[in-house]
mmCIF file with all atom_site columns, C-alpha atoms in Angstrom:
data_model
loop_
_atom_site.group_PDB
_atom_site.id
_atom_site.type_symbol
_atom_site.label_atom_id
_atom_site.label_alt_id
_atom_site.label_comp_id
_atom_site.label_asym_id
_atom_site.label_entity_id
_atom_site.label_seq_id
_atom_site.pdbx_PDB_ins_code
_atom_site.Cartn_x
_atom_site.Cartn_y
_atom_site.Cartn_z
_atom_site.occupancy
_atom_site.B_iso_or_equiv
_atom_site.pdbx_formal_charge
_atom_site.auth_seq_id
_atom_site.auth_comp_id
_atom_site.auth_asym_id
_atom_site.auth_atom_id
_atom_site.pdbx_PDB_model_num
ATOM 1   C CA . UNK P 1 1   ? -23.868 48.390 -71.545 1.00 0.00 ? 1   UNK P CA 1
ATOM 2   C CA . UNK P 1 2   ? -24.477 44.892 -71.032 1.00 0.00 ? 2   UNK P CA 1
ATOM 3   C CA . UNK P 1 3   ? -21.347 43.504 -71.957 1.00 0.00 ? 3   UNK P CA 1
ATOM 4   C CA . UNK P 1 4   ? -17.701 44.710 -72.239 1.00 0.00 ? 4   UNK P CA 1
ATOM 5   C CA . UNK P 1 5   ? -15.005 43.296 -74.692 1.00 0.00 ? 5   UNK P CA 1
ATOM 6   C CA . UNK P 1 6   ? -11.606 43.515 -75.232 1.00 0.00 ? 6   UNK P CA 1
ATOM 7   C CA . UNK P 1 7   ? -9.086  42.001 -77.958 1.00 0.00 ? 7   UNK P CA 1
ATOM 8   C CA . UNK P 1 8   ? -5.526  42.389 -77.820 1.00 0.00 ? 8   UNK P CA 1
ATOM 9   C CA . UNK P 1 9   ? -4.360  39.622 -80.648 1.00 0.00 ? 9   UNK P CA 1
ATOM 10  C CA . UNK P 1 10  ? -5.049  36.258 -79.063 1.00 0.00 ? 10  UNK P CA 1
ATOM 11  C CA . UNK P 1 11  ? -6.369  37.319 -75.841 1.00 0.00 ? 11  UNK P CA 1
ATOM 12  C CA . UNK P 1 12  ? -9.525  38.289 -75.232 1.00 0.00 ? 12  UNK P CA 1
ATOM 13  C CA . UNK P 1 13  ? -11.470 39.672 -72.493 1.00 0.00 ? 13  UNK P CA 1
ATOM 14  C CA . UNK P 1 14  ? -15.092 39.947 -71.464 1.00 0.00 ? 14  UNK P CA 1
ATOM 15  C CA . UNK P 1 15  ? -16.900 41.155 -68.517 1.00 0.00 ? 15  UNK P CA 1
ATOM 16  C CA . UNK P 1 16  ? -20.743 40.233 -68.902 1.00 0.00 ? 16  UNK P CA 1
ATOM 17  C CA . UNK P 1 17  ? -22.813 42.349 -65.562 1.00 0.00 ? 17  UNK P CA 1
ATOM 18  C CA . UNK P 1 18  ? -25.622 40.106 -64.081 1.00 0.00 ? 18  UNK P CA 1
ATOM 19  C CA . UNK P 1 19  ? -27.547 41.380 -61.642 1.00 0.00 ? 19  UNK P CA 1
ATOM 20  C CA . UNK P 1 20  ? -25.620 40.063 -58.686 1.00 0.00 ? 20  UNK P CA 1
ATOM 21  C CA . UNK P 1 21  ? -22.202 40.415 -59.858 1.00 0.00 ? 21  UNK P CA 1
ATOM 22  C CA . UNK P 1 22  ? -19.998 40.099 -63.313 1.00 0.00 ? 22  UNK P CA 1
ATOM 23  C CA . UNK P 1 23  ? -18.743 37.134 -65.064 1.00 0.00 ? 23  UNK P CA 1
ATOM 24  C CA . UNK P 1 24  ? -15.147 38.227 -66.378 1.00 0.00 ? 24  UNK P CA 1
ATOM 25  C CA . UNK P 1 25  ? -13.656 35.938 -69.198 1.00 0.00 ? 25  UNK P CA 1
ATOM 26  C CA . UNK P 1 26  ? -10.156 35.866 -69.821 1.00 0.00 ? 26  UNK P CA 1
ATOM 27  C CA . UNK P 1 27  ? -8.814  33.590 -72.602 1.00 0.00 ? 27  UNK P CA 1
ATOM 28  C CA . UNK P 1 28  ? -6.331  33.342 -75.012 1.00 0.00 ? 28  UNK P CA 1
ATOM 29  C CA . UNK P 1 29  ? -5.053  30.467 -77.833 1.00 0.00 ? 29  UNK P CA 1
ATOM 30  C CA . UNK P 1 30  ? -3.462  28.484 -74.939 1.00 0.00 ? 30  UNK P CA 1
ATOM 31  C CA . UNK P 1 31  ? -5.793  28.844 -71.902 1.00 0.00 ? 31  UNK P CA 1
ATOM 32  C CA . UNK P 1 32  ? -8.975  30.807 -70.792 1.00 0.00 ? 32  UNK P CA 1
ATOM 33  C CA . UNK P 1 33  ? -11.523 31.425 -67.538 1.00 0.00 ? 33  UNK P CA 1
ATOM 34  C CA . UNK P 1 34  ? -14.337 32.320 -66.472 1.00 0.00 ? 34  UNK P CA 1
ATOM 35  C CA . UNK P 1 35  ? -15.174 33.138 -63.390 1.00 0.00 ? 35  UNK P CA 1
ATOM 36  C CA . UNK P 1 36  ? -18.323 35.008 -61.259 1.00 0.00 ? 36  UNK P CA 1
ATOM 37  C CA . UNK P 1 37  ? -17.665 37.816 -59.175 1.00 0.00 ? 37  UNK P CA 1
ATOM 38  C CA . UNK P 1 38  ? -20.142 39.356 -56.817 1.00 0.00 ? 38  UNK P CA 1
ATOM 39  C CA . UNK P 1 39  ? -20.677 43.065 -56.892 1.00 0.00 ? 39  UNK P CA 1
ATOM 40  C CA . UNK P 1 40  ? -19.605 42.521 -52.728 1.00 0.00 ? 40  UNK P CA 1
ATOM 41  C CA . UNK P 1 41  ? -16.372 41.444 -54.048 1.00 0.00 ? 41  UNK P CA 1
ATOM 42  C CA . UNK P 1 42  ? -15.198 44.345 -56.206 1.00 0.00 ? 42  UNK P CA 1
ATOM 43  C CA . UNK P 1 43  ? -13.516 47.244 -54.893 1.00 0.00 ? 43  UNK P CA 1
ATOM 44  C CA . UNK P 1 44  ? -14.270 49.437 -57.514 1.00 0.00 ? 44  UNK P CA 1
ATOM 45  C CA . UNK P 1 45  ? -12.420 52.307 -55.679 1.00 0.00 ? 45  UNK P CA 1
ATOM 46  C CA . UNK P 1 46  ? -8.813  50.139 -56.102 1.00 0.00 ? 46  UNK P CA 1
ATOM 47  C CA . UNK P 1 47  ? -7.991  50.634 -59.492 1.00 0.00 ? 47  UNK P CA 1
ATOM 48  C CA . UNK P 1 48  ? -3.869  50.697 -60.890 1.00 0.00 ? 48  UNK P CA 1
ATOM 49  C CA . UNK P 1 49  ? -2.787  51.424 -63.752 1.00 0.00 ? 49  UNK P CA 1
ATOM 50  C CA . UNK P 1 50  ? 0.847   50.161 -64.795 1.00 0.00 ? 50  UNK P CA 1
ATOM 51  C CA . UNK P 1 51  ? 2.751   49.267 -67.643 1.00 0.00 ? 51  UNK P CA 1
ATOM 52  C CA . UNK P 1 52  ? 3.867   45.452 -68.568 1.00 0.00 ? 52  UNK P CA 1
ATOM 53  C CA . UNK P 1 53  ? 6.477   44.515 -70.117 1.00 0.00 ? 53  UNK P CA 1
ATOM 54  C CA . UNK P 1 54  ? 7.429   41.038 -71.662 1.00 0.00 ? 54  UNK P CA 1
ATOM 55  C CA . UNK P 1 55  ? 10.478  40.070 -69.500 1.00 0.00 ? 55  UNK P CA 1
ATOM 56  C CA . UNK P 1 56  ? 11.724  36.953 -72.003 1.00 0.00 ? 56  UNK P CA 1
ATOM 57  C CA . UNK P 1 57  ? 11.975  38.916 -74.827 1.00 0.00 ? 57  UNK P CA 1
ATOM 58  C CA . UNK P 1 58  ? 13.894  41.664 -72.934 1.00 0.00 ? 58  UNK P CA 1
ATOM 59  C CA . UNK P 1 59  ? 16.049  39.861 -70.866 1.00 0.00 ? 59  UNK P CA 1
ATOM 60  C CA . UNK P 1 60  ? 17.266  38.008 -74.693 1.00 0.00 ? 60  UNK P CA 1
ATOM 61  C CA . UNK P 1 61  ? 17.295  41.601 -75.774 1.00 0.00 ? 61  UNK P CA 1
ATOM 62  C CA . UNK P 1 62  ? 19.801  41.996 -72.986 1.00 0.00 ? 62  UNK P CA 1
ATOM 63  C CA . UNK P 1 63  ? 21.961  39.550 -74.360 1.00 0.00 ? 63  UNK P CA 1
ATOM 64  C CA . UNK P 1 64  ? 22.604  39.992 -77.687 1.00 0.00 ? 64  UNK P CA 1
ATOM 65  C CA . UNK P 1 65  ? 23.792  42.741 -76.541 1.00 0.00 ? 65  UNK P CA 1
ATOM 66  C CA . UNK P 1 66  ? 25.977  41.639 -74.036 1.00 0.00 ? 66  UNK P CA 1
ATOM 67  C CA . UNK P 1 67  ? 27.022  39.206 -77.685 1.00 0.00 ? 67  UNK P CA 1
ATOM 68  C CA . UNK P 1 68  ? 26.937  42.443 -79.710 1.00 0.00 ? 68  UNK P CA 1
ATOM 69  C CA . UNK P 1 69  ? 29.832  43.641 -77.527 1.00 0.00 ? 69  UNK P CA 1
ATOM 70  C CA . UNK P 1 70  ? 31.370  41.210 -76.689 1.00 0.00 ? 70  UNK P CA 1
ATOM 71  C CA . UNK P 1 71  ? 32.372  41.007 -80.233 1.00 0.00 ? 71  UNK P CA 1
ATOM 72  C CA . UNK P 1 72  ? 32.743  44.935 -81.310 1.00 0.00 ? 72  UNK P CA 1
ATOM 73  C CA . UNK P 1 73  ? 35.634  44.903 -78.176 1.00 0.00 ? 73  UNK P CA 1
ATOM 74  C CA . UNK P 1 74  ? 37.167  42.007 -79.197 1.00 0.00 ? 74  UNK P CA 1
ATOM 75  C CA . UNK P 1 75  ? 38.835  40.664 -76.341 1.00 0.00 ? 75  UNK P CA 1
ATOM 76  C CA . UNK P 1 76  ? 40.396  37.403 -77.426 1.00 0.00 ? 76  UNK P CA 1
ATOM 77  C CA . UNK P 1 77  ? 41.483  39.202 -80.577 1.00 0.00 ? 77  UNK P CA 1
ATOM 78  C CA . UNK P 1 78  ? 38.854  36.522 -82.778 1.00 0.00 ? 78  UNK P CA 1
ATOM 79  C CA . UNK P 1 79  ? 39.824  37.363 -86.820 1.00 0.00 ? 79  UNK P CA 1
ATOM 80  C CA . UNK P 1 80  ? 37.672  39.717 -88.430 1.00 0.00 ? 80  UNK P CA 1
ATOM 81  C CA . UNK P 1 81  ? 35.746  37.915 -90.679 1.00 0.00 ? 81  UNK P CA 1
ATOM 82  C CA . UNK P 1 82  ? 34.086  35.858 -87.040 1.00 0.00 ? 82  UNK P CA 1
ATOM 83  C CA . UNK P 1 83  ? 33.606  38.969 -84.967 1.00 0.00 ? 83  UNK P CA 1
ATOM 84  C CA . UNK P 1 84  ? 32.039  40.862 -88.181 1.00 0.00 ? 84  UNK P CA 1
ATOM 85  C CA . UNK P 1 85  ? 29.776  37.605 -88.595 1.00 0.00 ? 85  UNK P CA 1
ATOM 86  C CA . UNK P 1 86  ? 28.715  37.385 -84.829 1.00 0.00 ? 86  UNK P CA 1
ATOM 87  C CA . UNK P 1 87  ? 28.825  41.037 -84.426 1.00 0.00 ? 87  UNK P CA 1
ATOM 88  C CA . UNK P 1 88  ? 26.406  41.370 -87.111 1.00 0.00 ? 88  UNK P CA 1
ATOM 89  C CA . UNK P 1 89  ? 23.990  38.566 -86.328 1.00 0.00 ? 89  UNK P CA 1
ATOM 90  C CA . UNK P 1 90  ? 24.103  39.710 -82.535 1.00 0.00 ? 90  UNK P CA 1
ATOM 91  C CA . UNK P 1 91  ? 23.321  43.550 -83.272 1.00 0.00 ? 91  UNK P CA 1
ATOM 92  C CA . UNK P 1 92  ? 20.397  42.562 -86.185 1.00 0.00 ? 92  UNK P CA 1
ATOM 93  C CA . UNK P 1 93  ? 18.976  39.606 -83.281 1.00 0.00 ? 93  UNK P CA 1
ATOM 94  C CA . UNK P 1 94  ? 19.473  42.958 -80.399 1.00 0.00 ? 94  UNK P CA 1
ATOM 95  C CA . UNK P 1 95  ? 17.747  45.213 -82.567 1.00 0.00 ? 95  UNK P CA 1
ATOM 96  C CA . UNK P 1 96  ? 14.479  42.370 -83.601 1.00 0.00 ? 96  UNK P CA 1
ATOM 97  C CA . UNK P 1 97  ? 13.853  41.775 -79.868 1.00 0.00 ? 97  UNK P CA 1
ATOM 98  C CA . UNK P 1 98  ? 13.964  45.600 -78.979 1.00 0.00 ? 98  UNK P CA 1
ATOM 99  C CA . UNK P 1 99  ? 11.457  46.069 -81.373 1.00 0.00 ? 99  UNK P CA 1
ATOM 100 C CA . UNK P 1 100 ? 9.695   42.920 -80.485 1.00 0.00 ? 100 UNK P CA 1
ATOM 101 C CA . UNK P 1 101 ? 9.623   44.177 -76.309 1.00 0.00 ? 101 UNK P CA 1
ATOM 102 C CA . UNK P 1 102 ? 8.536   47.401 -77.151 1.00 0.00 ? 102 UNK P CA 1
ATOM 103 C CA . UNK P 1 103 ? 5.603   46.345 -79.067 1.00 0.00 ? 103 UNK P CA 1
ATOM 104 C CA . UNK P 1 104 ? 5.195   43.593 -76.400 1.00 0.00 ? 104 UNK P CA 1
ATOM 105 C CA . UNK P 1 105 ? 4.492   46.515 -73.745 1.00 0.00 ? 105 UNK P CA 1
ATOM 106 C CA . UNK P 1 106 ? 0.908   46.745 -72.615 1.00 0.00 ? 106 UNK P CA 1
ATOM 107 C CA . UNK P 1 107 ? -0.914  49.532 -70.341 1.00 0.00 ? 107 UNK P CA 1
ATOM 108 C CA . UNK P 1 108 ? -2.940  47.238 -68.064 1.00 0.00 ? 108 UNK P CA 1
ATOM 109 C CA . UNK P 1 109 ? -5.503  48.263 -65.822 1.00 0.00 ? 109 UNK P CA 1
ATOM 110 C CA . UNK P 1 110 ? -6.078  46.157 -62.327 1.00 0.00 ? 110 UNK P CA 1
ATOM 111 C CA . UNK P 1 111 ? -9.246  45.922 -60.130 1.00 0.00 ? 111 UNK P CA 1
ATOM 112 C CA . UNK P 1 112 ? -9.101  44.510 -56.569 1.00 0.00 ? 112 UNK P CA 1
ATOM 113 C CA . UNK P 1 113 ? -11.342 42.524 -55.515 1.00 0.00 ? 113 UNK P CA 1
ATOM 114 C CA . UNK P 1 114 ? -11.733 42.044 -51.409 1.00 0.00 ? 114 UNK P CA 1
ATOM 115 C CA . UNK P 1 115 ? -10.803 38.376 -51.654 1.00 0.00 ? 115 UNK P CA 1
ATOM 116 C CA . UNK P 1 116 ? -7.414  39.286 -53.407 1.00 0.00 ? 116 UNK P CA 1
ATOM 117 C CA . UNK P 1 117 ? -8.001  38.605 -56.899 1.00 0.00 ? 117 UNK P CA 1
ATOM 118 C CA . UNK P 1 118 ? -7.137  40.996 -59.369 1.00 0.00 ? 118 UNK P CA 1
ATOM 119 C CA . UNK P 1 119 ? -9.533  41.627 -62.713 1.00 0.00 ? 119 UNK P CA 1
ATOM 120 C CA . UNK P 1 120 ? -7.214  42.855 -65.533 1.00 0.00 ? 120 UNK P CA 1
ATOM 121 C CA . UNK P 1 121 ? -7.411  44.623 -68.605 1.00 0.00 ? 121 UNK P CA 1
ATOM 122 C CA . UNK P 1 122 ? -6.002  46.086 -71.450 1.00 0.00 ? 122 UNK P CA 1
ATOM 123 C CA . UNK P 1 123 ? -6.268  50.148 -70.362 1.00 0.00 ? 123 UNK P CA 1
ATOM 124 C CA . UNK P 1 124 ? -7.070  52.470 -73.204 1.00 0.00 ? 124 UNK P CA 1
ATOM 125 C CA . UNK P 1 125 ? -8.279  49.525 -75.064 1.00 0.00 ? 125 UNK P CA 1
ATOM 126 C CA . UNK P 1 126 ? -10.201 49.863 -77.170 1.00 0.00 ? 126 UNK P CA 1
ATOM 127 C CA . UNK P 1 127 ? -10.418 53.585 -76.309 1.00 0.00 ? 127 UNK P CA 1
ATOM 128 C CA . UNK P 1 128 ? -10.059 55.906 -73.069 1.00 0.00 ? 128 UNK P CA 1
ATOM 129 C CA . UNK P 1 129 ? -13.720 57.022 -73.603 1.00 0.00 ? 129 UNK P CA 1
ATOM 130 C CA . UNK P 1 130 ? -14.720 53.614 -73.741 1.00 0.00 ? 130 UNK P CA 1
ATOM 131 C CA . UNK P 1 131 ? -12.473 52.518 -70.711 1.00 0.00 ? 131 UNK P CA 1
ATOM 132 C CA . UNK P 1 132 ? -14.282 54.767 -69.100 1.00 0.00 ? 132 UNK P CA 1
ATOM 133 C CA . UNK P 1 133 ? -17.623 53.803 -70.068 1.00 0.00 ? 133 UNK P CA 1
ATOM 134 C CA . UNK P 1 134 ? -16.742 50.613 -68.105 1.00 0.00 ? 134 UNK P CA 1
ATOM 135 C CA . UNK P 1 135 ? -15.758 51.798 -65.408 1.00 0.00 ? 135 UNK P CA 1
ATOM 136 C CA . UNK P 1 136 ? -18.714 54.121 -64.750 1.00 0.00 ? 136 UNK P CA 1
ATOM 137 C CA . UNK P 1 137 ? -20.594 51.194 -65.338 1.00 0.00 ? 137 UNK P CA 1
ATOM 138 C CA . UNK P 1 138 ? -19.374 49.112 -63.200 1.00 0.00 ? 138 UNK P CA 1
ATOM 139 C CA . UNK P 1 139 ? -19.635 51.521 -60.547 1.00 0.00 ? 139 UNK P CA 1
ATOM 140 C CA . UNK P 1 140 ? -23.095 52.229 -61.020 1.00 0.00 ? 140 UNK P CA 1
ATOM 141 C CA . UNK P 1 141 ? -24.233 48.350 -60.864 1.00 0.00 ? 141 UNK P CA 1
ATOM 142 C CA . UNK P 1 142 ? -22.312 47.653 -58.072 1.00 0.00 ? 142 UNK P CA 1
ATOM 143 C CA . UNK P 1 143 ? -23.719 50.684 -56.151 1.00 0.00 ? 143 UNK P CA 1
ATOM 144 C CA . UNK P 1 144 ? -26.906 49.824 -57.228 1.00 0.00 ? 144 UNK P CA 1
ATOM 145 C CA . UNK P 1 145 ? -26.646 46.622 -55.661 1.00 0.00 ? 145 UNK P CA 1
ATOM 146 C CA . UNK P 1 146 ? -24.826 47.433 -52.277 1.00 0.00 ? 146 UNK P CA 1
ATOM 147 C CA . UNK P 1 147 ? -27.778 49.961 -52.210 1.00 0.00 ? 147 UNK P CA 1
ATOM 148 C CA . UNK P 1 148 ? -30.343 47.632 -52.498 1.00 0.00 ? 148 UNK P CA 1
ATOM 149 C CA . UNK P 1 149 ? -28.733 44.690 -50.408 1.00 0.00 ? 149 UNK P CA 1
ATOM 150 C CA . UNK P 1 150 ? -27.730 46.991 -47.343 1.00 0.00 ? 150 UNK P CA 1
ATOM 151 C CA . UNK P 1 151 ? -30.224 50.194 -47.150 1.00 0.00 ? 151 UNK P CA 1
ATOM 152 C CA . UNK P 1 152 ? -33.389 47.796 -46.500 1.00 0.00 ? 152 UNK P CA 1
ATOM 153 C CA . UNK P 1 153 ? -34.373 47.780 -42.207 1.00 0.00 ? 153 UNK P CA 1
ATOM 154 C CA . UNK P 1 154 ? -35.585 45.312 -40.455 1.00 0.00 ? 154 UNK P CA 1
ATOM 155 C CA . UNK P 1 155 ? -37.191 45.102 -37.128 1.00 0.00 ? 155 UNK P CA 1
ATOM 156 C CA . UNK P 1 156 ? -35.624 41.549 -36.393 1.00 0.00 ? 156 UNK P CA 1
ATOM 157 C CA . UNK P 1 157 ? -32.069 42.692 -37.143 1.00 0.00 ? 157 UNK P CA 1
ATOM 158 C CA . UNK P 1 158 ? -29.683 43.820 -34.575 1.00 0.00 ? 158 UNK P CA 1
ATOM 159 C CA . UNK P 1 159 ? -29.314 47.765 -34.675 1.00 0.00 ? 159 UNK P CA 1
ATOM 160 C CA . UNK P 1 160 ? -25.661 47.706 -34.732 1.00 0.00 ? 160 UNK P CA 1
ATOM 161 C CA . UNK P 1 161 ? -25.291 45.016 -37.500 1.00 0.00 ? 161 UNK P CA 1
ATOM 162 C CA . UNK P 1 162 ? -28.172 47.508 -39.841 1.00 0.00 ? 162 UNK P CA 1
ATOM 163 C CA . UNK P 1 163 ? -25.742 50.308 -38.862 1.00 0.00 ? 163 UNK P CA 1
ATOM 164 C CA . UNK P 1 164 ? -22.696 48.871 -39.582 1.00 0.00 ? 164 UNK P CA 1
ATOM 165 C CA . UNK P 1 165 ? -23.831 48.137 -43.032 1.00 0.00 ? 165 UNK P CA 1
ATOM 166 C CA . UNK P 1 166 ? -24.793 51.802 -43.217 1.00 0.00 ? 166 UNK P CA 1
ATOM 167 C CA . UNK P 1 167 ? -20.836 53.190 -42.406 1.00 0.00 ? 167 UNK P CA 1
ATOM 168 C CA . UNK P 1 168 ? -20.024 50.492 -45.130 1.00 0.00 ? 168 UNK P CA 1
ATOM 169 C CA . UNK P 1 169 ? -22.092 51.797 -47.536 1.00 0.00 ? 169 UNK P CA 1
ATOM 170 C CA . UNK P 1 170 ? -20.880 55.306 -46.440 1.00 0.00 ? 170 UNK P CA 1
ATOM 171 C CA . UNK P 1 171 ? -16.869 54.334 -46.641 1.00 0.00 ? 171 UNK P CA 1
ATOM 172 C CA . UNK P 1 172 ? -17.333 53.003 -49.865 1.00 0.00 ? 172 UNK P CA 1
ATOM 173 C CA . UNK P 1 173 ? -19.080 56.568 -51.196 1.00 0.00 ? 173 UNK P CA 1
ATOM 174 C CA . UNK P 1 174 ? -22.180 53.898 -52.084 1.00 0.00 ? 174 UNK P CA 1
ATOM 175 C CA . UNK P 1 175 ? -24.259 56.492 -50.295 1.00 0.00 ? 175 UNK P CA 1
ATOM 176 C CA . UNK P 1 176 ? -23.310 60.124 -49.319 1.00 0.00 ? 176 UNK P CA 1
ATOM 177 C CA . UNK P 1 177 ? -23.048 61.369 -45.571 1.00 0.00 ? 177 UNK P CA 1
ATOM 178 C CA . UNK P 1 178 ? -26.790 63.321 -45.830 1.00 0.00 ? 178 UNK P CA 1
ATOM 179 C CA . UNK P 1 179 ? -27.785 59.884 -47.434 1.00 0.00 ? 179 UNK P CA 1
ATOM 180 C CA . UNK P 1 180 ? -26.574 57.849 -44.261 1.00 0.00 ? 180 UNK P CA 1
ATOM 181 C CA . UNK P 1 181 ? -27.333 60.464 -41.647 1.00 0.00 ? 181 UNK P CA 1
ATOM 182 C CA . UNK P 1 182 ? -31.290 59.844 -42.725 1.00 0.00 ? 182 UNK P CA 1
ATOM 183 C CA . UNK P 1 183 ? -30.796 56.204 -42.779 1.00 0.00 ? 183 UNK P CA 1
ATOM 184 C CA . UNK P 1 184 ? -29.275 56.528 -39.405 1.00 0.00 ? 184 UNK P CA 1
ATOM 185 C CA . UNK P 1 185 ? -32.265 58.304 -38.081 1.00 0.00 ? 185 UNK P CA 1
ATOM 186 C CA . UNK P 1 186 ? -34.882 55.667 -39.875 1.00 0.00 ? 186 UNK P CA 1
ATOM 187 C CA . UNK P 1 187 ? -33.506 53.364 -38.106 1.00 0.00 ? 187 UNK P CA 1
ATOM 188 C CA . UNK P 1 188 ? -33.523 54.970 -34.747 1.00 0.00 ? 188 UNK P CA 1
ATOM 189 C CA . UNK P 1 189 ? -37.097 55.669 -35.094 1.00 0.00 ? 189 UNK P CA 1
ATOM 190 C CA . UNK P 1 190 ? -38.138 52.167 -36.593 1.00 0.00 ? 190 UNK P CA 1
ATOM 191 C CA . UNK P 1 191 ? -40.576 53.678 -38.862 1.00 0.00 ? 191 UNK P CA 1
ATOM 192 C CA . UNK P 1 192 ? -43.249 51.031 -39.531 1.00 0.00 ? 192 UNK P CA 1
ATOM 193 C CA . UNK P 1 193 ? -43.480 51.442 -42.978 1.00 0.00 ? 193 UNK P CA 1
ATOM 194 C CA . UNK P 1 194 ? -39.543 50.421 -43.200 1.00 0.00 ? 194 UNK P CA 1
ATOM 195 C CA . UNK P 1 195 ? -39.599 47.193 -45.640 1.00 0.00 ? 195 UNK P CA 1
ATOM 196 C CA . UNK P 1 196 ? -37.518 43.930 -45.025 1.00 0.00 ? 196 UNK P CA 1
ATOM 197 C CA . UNK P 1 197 ? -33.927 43.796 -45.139 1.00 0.00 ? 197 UNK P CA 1
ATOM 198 C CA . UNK P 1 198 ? -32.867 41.440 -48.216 1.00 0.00 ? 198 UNK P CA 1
ATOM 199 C CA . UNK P 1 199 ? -30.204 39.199 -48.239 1.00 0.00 ? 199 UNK P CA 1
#
């Protein structure tokens, strides 16, 4: 998977990997971005899942029927041919926007990212299997490349800063304990066949 795409009407959204990072697009008929994010960035581990709901349309939900009965109680005695009218405009307007906010709901999906910036999407979209497709995905390029940035040793680095980006590979479950206790032990020894640390 080289690229991941979403559609949800008028928005669309794309996540393209590179080998340093992702470029996520986000657009719809009114605005879009674009934006690089560096594999160092995501926190693939932070993931939410929530509903959304589109606030306008429910808070004018709220009032018509607030209207609606306002009108069915009557409290200014209004004559009966005004309150039906109103009553039955509000209550038909109620019921359009009810239907209009539930369809409006959307499962989203958020991922961190360590500078605060959140990468959204449309969860389950356009399937759970391929949601998770995605996510595996991700996972696996970004380990890939905190693997290959931080597991390199170098003679001319300090020993705590090599080791320190050992327990961060280890926190994040980039590498597992067995995995860090030998890179631990590399580095103690300062094997000479080690290769340079990469940037």
């Amino acid at each position: 998977m080289d690229t991941f795409t979403q559609k949800r009407l008028f928005t669309t959204k794309k996540v393209t990997f590179n080998k340093d990072g992702i470029i996520y697009f986000s657009g719809d008929i009114l605005e879009s971005r674009e934006v690089f994010i560096s594999y160092d960035e995501i926190m693939t581990n932070t993931i939410t899942r929530e509903f959304n709901t589109n606030k306008l349309t429910l808070w004018i939900t709220v009032g018509f029927a607030i209207i609606f009965g306002f009108f069915l109680l009557n409290p200014f005695k209004i004559n009966v041919e005004t309150k039906l009218f109103f009553s039955y405009l509000s209550g038909v307007s109620c019921f359009i926007f009810f239907i209009i906010t539930l369809l409006s709901r959307k499962k989203m999906l958020y991922i961190a990212t360590i500078g605060g910036f959140l990468i959204d999407f449309f969860d389950l979209n356009p399937s759970r299997e391929l949601m998770d497709t995605f996510l595996e995905t991700l996972k696996k390029h970004s380990f890939k490349y905190l693997k290959d940035k931080y597991t390199f040793i170098d003679h001319d680095v300090p020993f705590e800063k090599q080791l320190d980006n050992f327990i961060y590979l280890k926190d994040k479950n980039v590498i597992t304990l067995k995995e860090y206790e030998i890179l631990k032990k590399k580095l103690k020894n300062m094997e000479p066949d080690v290769k340079g640390f990469r940037n």
